[in-house]
Each structure stands twice: as structure tokens, then as C-alpha cells.
Amino acid sequence: MLILASGSPRRQDLLKQVEINFLTIIPNVDESVVKETNPKEKASKLARLKSHAIDNDEDIILSCDTLIHYNGEILEKPKDKNDARRMLKMLSGNTHTVISAALLRKGDAEIPIVRETEVEFFDLDDKTIDHYLNTDEPYDKAAAYGIQGLGAMFVKHISGDYNAVVGLPLGDICRELQEL
């Protein structure tokens, strides 16, 4: 059985899309303990932390973390509306990197997966940003936007794995699961 170590409805939807049966267990972790400043390493360490919070050596555990890297800063979930506005203004008219790390683990065997995707935003005016900030969408997502929802209107160009931007490098995971 596959255990998804995430409460993300977007990750659940992606696994259902490709007809993978799974159970969801939300790991109880304090993400602030990971102080890593390298974005790829931070995402990987967070995925590993979440995986090892699930005490199960019999099943395959899938854990994930997605973050945004722009101009030397890691953009995680916004603290509040002002933080979300700051992030969206920062990304407006620019290209940022989405890093999605996953870990497949069964017992002591671990398969790490890391995908980087470049996303370019259109220039965003204050009216567009304010409209978006008055929805519920930006507050539980890295860099305050969801490409699979209203945030899609910000995206001018994407180079890489769309599903990784949503939060799960799905193609890689499917291939590795076939090997397991």
C-alpha cells in the first residue's frame, strides 16, 4: 500500500488522476527545524522529515515538499495578506524556480526525487493582486499562488513539469513506483 504523507488535496488529486490507490496520513512535524538555505536541499530535507514522521516500515511512504526560489530567497507559504502581496509583487513580470522534492521510502530504502521548473509571470497590476488576495487561494501555497487555480492567470510561460509546480513530480513518482 502507498501512504501519502501529506494533507494536500492537490497531491491527493494528482495521485487519483493516475489511478494510484493510497491512504493519507498527515505527518506531525515542525518544519521550522529545517534551517537549510539551499532550496533543493531544504525541500529534500523537509520531504525526508515528513517521511520519517510516519512510523511504518511495511508500506511505501510518499512524502513531498514544494517551495519557490527567486532572487536568492526561498518563498514558502505567506504569513499573512501583506506577505502574500510582497511575494506576488516580487514575482510579477519575473521568472522564478519551483522546486518539488519527493521521497519514496520503504523500510530503510529511500528514493529521492527533485524537480525544478521555471515559471514566468506576466506583469501583475495592483487590482489583479488585490482581487487574488481577497480569495482563499494564496494563503496555503508556496509563494502565495496556485498554478492549478486562479493563480493560473499569472503564468506567462512554464519550462518543466507542471505537476511538480502543483506539488508532486508525478511522472517521476509513477516510474519509481513501477520499479518498487
Coordinates of C-alpha atoms in Angstrom, one line a residue:
M1 CA 0.0 0.0 0.0
L2 CA 1.1 3.6 -0.7
I3 CA 0.9 6.0 2.2
L4 CA 0.8 9.7 1.2
A5 CA 2.4 11.7 4.0
S6 CA 0.6 14.9 3.1
G7 CA -2.7 16.6 3.7
S8 CA -2.6 18.4 0.4
P9 CA -5.7 18.0 -1.6
R10 CA -3.8 18.8 -4.7
R11 CA -1.4 15.9 -4.2
Q12 CA -4.3 13.6 -3.5
D13 CA -6.0 14.7 -6.7
L14 CA -2.8 14.1 -8.7
L15 CA -2.5 10.5 -7.4
K16 CA -6.2 9.8 -8.1
Q17 CA -5.7 11.2 -11.6
V18 CA -3.3 8.4 -12.4
E19 CA -5.4 5.8 -10.5
I20 CA -2.9 5.1 -7.7
N21 CA -4.5 3.7 -4.6
F22 CA -3.2 5.3 -1.4
L23 CA -4.0 6.2 2.2
T24 CA -3.3 9.6 3.6
I25 CA -1.5 10.1 6.9
I26 CA -0.7 13.7 7.7
P27 CA 2.7 13.8 9.4
N28 CA 3.1 15.8 12.6
V29 CA 6.3 17.8 12.0
D30 CA 7.8 21.1 12.9
E31 CA 9.1 22.3 9.6
S32 CA 10.9 25.2 11.2
V33 CA 13.6 22.8 12.5
V34 CA 15.0 22.6 8.9
K35 CA 17.2 25.7 8.7
E36 CA 18.7 24.9 5.3
T37 CA 19.2 27.8 2.9
N38 CA 19.9 25.9 -0.3
P39 CA 16.4 25.5 -1.8
K40 CA 16.9 22.0 -3.3
E41 CA 18.4 20.7 -0.1
K42 CA 15.7 22.3 2.1
A43 CA 12.9 20.8 0.0
S44 CA 14.6 17.4 0.2
K45 CA 15.2 17.6 3.9
L46 CA 11.6 18.6 4.5
A47 CA 10.3 15.7 2.4
R48 CA 12.6 13.3 4.4
L49 CA 11.4 14.8 7.8
K50 CA 7.8 14.2 6.8
S51 CA 8.5 10.7 5.7
H52 CA 10.3 9.7 8.9
A53 CA 7.4 11.1 11.0
I54 CA 5.4 8.2 9.7
D55 CA 6.3 5.0 11.7
N56 CA 5.7 2.3 9.1
D57 CA 8.2 0.0 7.6
E58 CA 5.8 -2.3 5.8
D59 CA 4.2 0.2 3.3
I60 CA 5.7 2.6 0.8
I61 CA 5.7 6.2 2.2
L62 CA 5.4 9.1 -0.2
S63 CA 6.3 12.5 1.2
C64 CA 6.8 15.8 -0.5
D65 CA 7.7 19.4 -0.2
T66 CA 7.4 22.2 -2.7
L67 CA 8.9 25.7 -2.4
I68 CA 9.7 28.6 -4.6
H69 CA 13.1 30.2 -5.1
Y70 CA 13.5 33.7 -6.5
N71 CA 16.4 36.1 -6.4
G72 CA 18.2 34.3 -3.6
E73 CA 15.1 34.0 -1.4
I74 CA 13.0 30.9 -0.6
L75 CA 9.3 31.8 -0.8
E76 CA 7.2 29.5 1.3
K77 CA 3.6 29.9 2.5
P78 CA 2.8 33.6 3.2
K79 CA 2.4 34.6 6.9
D80 CA -0.4 37.0 6.1
K81 CA -2.0 39.1 3.4
N82 CA 0.9 41.6 3.4
D83 CA 3.4 38.9 3.0
A84 CA 1.4 37.4 0.1
R85 CA 1.2 40.8 -1.6
R86 CA 5.0 41.2 -1.2
M87 CA 5.6 37.8 -2.8
L88 CA 3.3 38.4 -5.8
K89 CA 4.7 41.8 -6.4
M90 CA 8.2 40.3 -6.3
L91 CA 7.3 37.6 -8.9
S92 CA 5.4 40.0 -11.1
G93 CA 7.0 40.1 -14.6
N94 CA 9.8 37.7 -13.5
T95 CA 10.8 34.1 -13.7
H96 CA 11.1 32.0 -10.6
T97 CA 12.0 28.4 -9.8
V98 CA 9.6 25.9 -8.3
I99 CA 11.4 23.1 -6.5
S100 CA 9.4 20.0 -5.8
A101 CA 11.0 17.3 -3.7
A102 CA 9.5 13.9 -3.0
L103 CA 10.8 10.9 -1.2
L104 CA 9.6 7.3 -1.7
R105 CA 10.6 5.2 1.3
K106 CA 10.0 1.5 2.2
G107 CA 11.8 0.5 5.4
D108 CA 15.4 1.7 5.0
A109 CA 15.3 2.0 1.2
E110 CA 14.8 5.6 0.0
I111 CA 14.3 7.0 -3.4
P112 CA 14.7 10.8 -3.5
I113 CA 13.2 12.8 -6.4
V114 CA 13.8 16.5 -7.0
R115 CA 12.3 18.5 -9.9
E116 CA 13.0 22.1 -10.8
T117 CA 10.5 24.0 -13.0
E118 CA 10.9 27.6 -14.3
V119 CA 7.7 29.7 -14.2
E120 CA 7.4 33.2 -15.7
F121 CA 4.7 35.6 -14.6
F122 CA 3.0 38.3 -16.5
D123 CA 3.3 41.8 -15.1
L124 CA 0.6 42.0 -12.3
D125 CA -1.2 45.2 -11.6
D126 CA -2.4 46.1 -8.1
K127 CA -6.0 45.4 -9.0
T128 CA -5.3 41.9 -10.1
I129 CA -3.2 41.2 -7.0
D130 CA -5.9 42.7 -4.7
H131 CA -8.6 40.6 -6.3
Y132 CA -6.5 37.4 -5.8
L133 CA -5.6 38.3 -2.2
N134 CA -9.3 38.5 -1.4
T135 CA -9.8 34.9 -2.2
D136 CA -8.8 32.0 0.0
E137 CA -6.3 30.6 -2.6
P138 CA -3.0 32.2 -1.8
Y139 CA -2.6 31.5 1.9
D140 CA -1.8 27.8 1.9
K141 CA 0.6 27.8 -1.0
A142 CA 4.3 28.4 -1.5
A143 CA 4.8 32.0 -2.9
A144 CA 1.1 32.7 -2.4
Y145 CA -0.2 31.3 -5.6
G146 CA -1.6 28.1 -7.0
I147 CA -1.0 27.4 -10.7
Q148 CA -3.9 24.9 -10.8
G149 CA -6.4 27.5 -9.6
L150 CA -6.9 31.3 -10.1
G151 CA -3.1 31.8 -10.0
A152 CA -3.0 30.2 -13.5
M153 CA -3.9 33.7 -14.9
F154 CA -0.5 35.0 -13.7
V155 CA 1.5 32.4 -15.7
K156 CA 3.1 33.6 -19.0
H157 CA 5.4 30.6 -19.5
I158 CA 6.4 27.4 -17.8
S159 CA 9.5 25.3 -18.6
G160 CA 9.4 22.0 -16.8
D161 CA 7.0 19.7 -15.0
Y162 CA 3.6 21.3 -14.5
N163 CA 2.6 18.7 -11.9
A164 CA 5.7 19.5 -9.9
V165 CA 4.5 23.1 -9.7
V166 CA 1.2 21.8 -8.4
G167 CA 3.2 19.9 -5.8
L168 CA 4.1 16.5 -6.9
P169 CA 6.6 15.3 -9.6
L170 CA 4.0 12.8 -10.7
G171 CA 5.7 11.2 -13.7
D172 CA 8.9 10.5 -11.8
I173 CA 6.9 9.0 -8.9
C174 CA 4.9 6.8 -11.2
R175 CA 8.1 5.4 -12.8
E176 CA 9.7 4.8 -9.5
L177 CA 6.6 3.1 -8.1
Q178 CA 6.7 0.7 -11.0
E179 CA 10.3 -0.3 -10.1
L180 CA 9.2 -0.9 -6.4

